[in-house]
mmCIF file of C-alpha atoms in Angstrom:
data_model
loop_
_atom_site.group_PDB
_atom_site.id
_atom_site.type_symbol
_atom_site.label_atom_id
_atom_site.label_comp_id
_atom_site.label_asym_id
_atom_site.label_seq_id
_atom_site.Cartn_x
_atom_site.Cartn_y
_atom_site.Cartn_z
ATOM 1 C CA UNK R 1 8.816 56.898 -36.175
ATOM 2 C CA UNK R 2 7.683 55.644 -39.555
ATOM 3 C CA UNK R 3 4.197 55.054 -38.106
ATOM 4 C CA UNK R 4 1.881 52.421 -36.693
ATOM 5 C CA UNK R 5 0.955 49.093 -38.257
ATOM 6 C CA UNK R 6 -2.326 47.434 -37.241
ATOM 7 C CA UNK R 7 -2.616 43.668 -37.768
ATOM 8 C CA UNK R 8 -5.664 41.401 -37.523
ATOM 9 C CA UNK R 9 -4.588 38.060 -36.048
ATOM 10 C CA UNK R 10 -6.203 34.723 -36.970
ATOM 11 C CA UNK R 11 -6.376 33.011 -33.578
ATOM 12 C CA UNK R 12 -9.136 30.560 -34.568
ATOM 13 C CA UNK R 13 -7.253 29.252 -37.616
ATOM 14 C CA UNK R 14 -3.755 29.122 -36.099
ATOM 15 C CA UNK R 15 -4.038 29.367 -32.300
ATOM 16 C CA UNK R 16 -0.500 28.287 -31.434
ATOM 17 C CA UNK R 17 1.143 30.738 -33.846
ATOM 18 C CA UNK R 18 -1.006 33.622 -32.600
ATOM 19 C CA UNK R 19 -0.356 32.662 -28.968
ATOM 20 C CA UNK R 20 3.389 32.714 -29.670
ATOM 21 C CA UNK R 21 3.154 36.186 -31.256
ATOM 22 C CA UNK R 22 0.857 37.607 -28.558
ATOM 23 C CA UNK R 23 2.896 36.306 -25.599
ATOM 24 C CA UNK R 24 6.168 37.492 -27.165
ATOM 25 C CA UNK R 25 4.540 40.889 -27.766
ATOM 26 C CA UNK R 26 3.191 41.181 -24.204
ATOM 27 C CA UNK R 27 6.628 40.185 -22.859
ATOM 28 C CA UNK R 28 8.250 42.947 -24.976
ATOM 29 C CA UNK R 29 10.346 40.344 -26.842
ATOM 30 C CA UNK R 30 9.945 42.284 -30.110
ATOM 31 C CA UNK R 31 10.632 45.744 -28.643
ATOM 32 C CA UNK R 32 13.537 47.494 -30.424
ATOM 33 C CA UNK R 33 14.118 44.605 -32.854
ATOM 34 C CA UNK R 34 15.073 45.662 -36.367
ATOM 35 C CA UNK R 35 13.641 44.734 -39.728
ATOM 36 C CA UNK R 36 16.743 42.769 -40.723
ATOM 37 C CA UNK R 37 15.610 41.724 -44.214
ATOM 38 C CA UNK R 38 13.798 43.966 -46.677
ATOM 39 C CA UNK R 39 13.205 42.870 -50.269
ATOM 40 C CA UNK R 40 11.326 45.276 -52.535
ATOM 41 C CA UNK R 41 8.253 43.780 -54.203
ATOM 42 C CA UNK R 42 8.382 40.812 -51.829
ATOM 43 C CA UNK R 43 8.455 41.322 -48.038
ATOM 44 C CA UNK R 44 9.861 42.906 -44.880
ATOM 45 C CA UNK R 45 11.109 40.582 -42.107
ATOM 46 C CA UNK R 46 11.720 41.047 -38.382
ATOM 47 C CA UNK R 47 11.495 39.215 -35.052
ATOM 48 C CA UNK R 48 15.130 38.122 -34.677
ATOM 49 C CA UNK R 49 16.874 39.239 -31.460
ATOM 50 C CA UNK R 50 20.239 38.687 -33.229
ATOM 51 C CA UNK R 51 19.180 41.119 -35.958
ATOM 52 C CA UNK R 52 20.585 38.993 -38.777
ATOM 53 C CA UNK R 53 18.063 36.233 -39.455
ATOM 54 C CA UNK R 54 19.843 33.569 -37.396
ATOM 55 C CA UNK R 55 18.060 33.864 -34.049
ATOM 56 C CA UNK R 56 14.850 33.746 -32.131
ATOM 57 C CA UNK R 57 12.816 31.080 -30.439
ATOM 58 C CA UNK R 58 9.220 30.373 -29.577
ATOM 59 C CA UNK R 59 7.618 31.100 -26.209
ATOM 60 C CA UNK R 60 8.020 27.377 -25.466
ATOM 61 C CA UNK R 61 11.755 27.472 -26.243
ATOM 62 C CA UNK R 62 13.054 26.213 -29.557
ATOM 63 C CA UNK R 63 10.745 25.746 -32.523
ATOM 64 C CA UNK R 64 7.124 24.757 -33.133
ATOM 65 C CA UNK R 65 5.056 23.209 -35.902
ATOM 66 C CA UNK R 66 3.370 24.913 -38.846
ATOM 67 C CA UNK R 67 -0.362 25.705 -38.770
ATOM 68 C CA UNK R 68 -1.602 25.854 -42.350
ATOM 69 C CA UNK R 69 -5.250 26.717 -42.919
ATOM 70 C CA UNK R 70 -7.045 26.401 -46.282
ATOM 71 C CA UNK R 71 -8.585 29.877 -45.973
ATOM 72 C CA UNK R 72 -5.268 31.603 -45.184
ATOM 73 C CA UNK R 73 -3.049 32.076 -48.215
ATOM 74 C CA UNK R 74 -0.308 34.455 -49.343
ATOM 75 C CA UNK R 75 -2.797 35.708 -51.945
ATOM 76 C CA UNK R 76 -2.544 39.447 -51.290
ATOM 77 C CA UNK R 77 -0.058 42.017 -50.085
ATOM 78 C CA UNK R 78 0.201 42.781 -46.354
ATOM 79 C CA UNK R 79 -0.063 39.152 -45.299
ATOM 80 C CA UNK R 80 1.681 38.407 -41.968
ATOM 81 C CA UNK R 81 3.444 35.046 -41.937
ATOM 82 C CA UNK R 82 6.030 33.091 -39.960
ATOM 83 C CA UNK R 83 9.594 32.960 -41.233
ATOM 84 C CA UNK R 84 11.180 29.532 -40.970
ATOM 85 C CA UNK R 85 14.050 27.322 -42.096
ATOM 86 C CA UNK R 86 11.847 24.485 -43.317
ATOM 87 C CA UNK R 87 8.891 22.476 -41.973
ATOM 88 C CA UNK R 88 8.226 22.799 -38.231
ATOM 89 C CA UNK R 89 10.920 25.408 -37.560
ATOM 90 C CA UNK R 90 8.843 28.405 -36.418
ATOM 91 C CA UNK R 91 10.397 30.549 -33.697
ATOM 92 C CA UNK R 92 9.889 34.303 -33.379
ATOM 93 C CA UNK R 93 10.689 35.678 -36.827
ATOM 94 C CA UNK R 94 7.881 36.836 -39.072
ATOM 95 C CA UNK R 95 7.445 38.755 -42.292
ATOM 96 C CA UNK R 96 4.852 40.930 -43.987
ATOM 97 C CA UNK R 97 4.423 40.499 -47.727
ATOM 98 C CA UNK R 98 4.185 43.450 -50.098
ATOM 99 C CA UNK R 99 2.798 41.452 -53.031
ATOM 100 C CA UNK R 100 0.910 38.159 -53.496
ATOM 101 C CA UNK R 101 3.325 35.243 -52.854
ATOM 102 C CA UNK R 102 1.453 32.004 -53.688
ATOM 103 C CA UNK R 103 4.691 29.956 -53.714
ATOM 104 C CA UNK R 104 4.822 30.438 -49.920
ATOM 105 C CA UNK R 105 1.454 28.729 -49.332
ATOM 106 C CA UNK R 106 1.748 25.628 -47.129
ATOM 107 C CA UNK R 107 5.400 26.480 -46.464
ATOM 108 C CA UNK R 108 4.916 29.444 -44.100
ATOM 109 C CA UNK R 109 2.086 29.896 -41.565
ATOM 110 C CA UNK R 110 -0.149 32.884 -42.366
ATOM 111 C CA UNK R 111 -1.352 34.246 -39.021
ATOM 112 C CA UNK R 112 -2.434 37.816 -39.735
ATOM 113 C CA UNK R 113 -3.159 40.609 -42.184
ATOM 114 C CA UNK R 114 -2.259 44.274 -41.985
ATOM 115 C CA UNK R 115 -5.520 46.237 -41.743
ATOM 116 C CA UNK R 116 -4.011 49.714 -41.240
ATOM 117 C CA UNK R 117 -0.557 51.138 -41.879
ATOM 118 C CA UNK R 118 0.038 49.687 -45.326
ATOM 119 C CA UNK R 119 1.847 52.925 -46.167
ATOM 120 C CA UNK R 120 4.280 52.233 -43.300
ATOM 121 C CA UNK R 121 5.050 48.779 -44.743
ATOM 122 C CA UNK R 122 5.637 50.385 -48.156
ATOM 123 C CA UNK R 123 7.948 52.975 -46.578
ATOM 124 C CA UNK R 124 9.952 50.174 -44.917
ATOM 125 C CA UNK R 125 10.013 48.274 -48.219
ATOM 126 C CA UNK R 126 11.600 51.291 -49.907
ATOM 127 C CA UNK R 127 14.482 51.973 -47.497
ATOM 128 C CA UNK R 128 18.028 51.675 -48.833
ATOM 129 C CA UNK R 129 19.511 48.219 -48.214
ATOM 130 C CA UNK R 130 22.926 46.552 -48.434
ATOM 131 C CA UNK R 131 23.848 43.542 -50.568
ATOM 132 C CA UNK R 132 22.354 41.222 -47.908
ATOM 133 C CA UNK R 133 18.943 42.983 -48.015
ATOM 134 C CA UNK R 134 19.575 44.591 -44.613
ATOM 135 C CA UNK R 135 18.511 48.243 -44.262
ATOM 136 C CA UNK R 136 21.468 50.643 -44.089
ATOM 137 C CA UNK R 137 19.723 52.528 -41.277
ATOM 138 C CA UNK R 138 17.962 50.528 -38.559
ATOM 139 C CA UNK R 139 14.187 50.295 -38.885
ATOM 140 C CA UNK R 140 12.912 49.130 -35.483
ATOM 141 C CA UNK R 141 9.760 47.888 -33.851
ATOM 142 C CA UNK R 142 9.290 50.260 -30.930
ATOM 143 C CA UNK R 143 6.662 48.097 -29.219
ATOM 144 C CA UNK R 144 3.707 45.866 -30.049
ATOM 145 C CA UNK R 145 0.417 46.477 -28.263
ATOM 146 C CA UNK R 146 -2.178 43.701 -28.218
ATOM 147 C CA UNK R 147 -5.859 44.686 -28.255
ATOM 148 C CA UNK R 148 -8.635 42.132 -27.812
#
């Protein structure tokens, strides 16, 4: 494996988003999913069962609303945030930034920060990709373990 990534989740600030991530994780929804979009000096994205950025749904089925919090910004690398297709379209896909991305504030819900395994994110960020930003060799989530 490339290694472990440890993420602190912000359940007080965005309870619904964290619940979605935690329940999906406990149900093994994310197991074996690939990082389907990797853009150097920006972010790595995963959470799509289709593996191409077109799929995924919330634990409630379909999509759910954004949860923006004034203290949670894309102001540093290793920010964990929901991928979406516009306001209120959160499902299962998420990304981890590799640089500050202030233009994403109040467009994508920040729900966590990487606290250990930054080197793993950087290794993923540096894999060879195709013209659609998809890694040439699959980079997969093996499993996500939730600790209280």
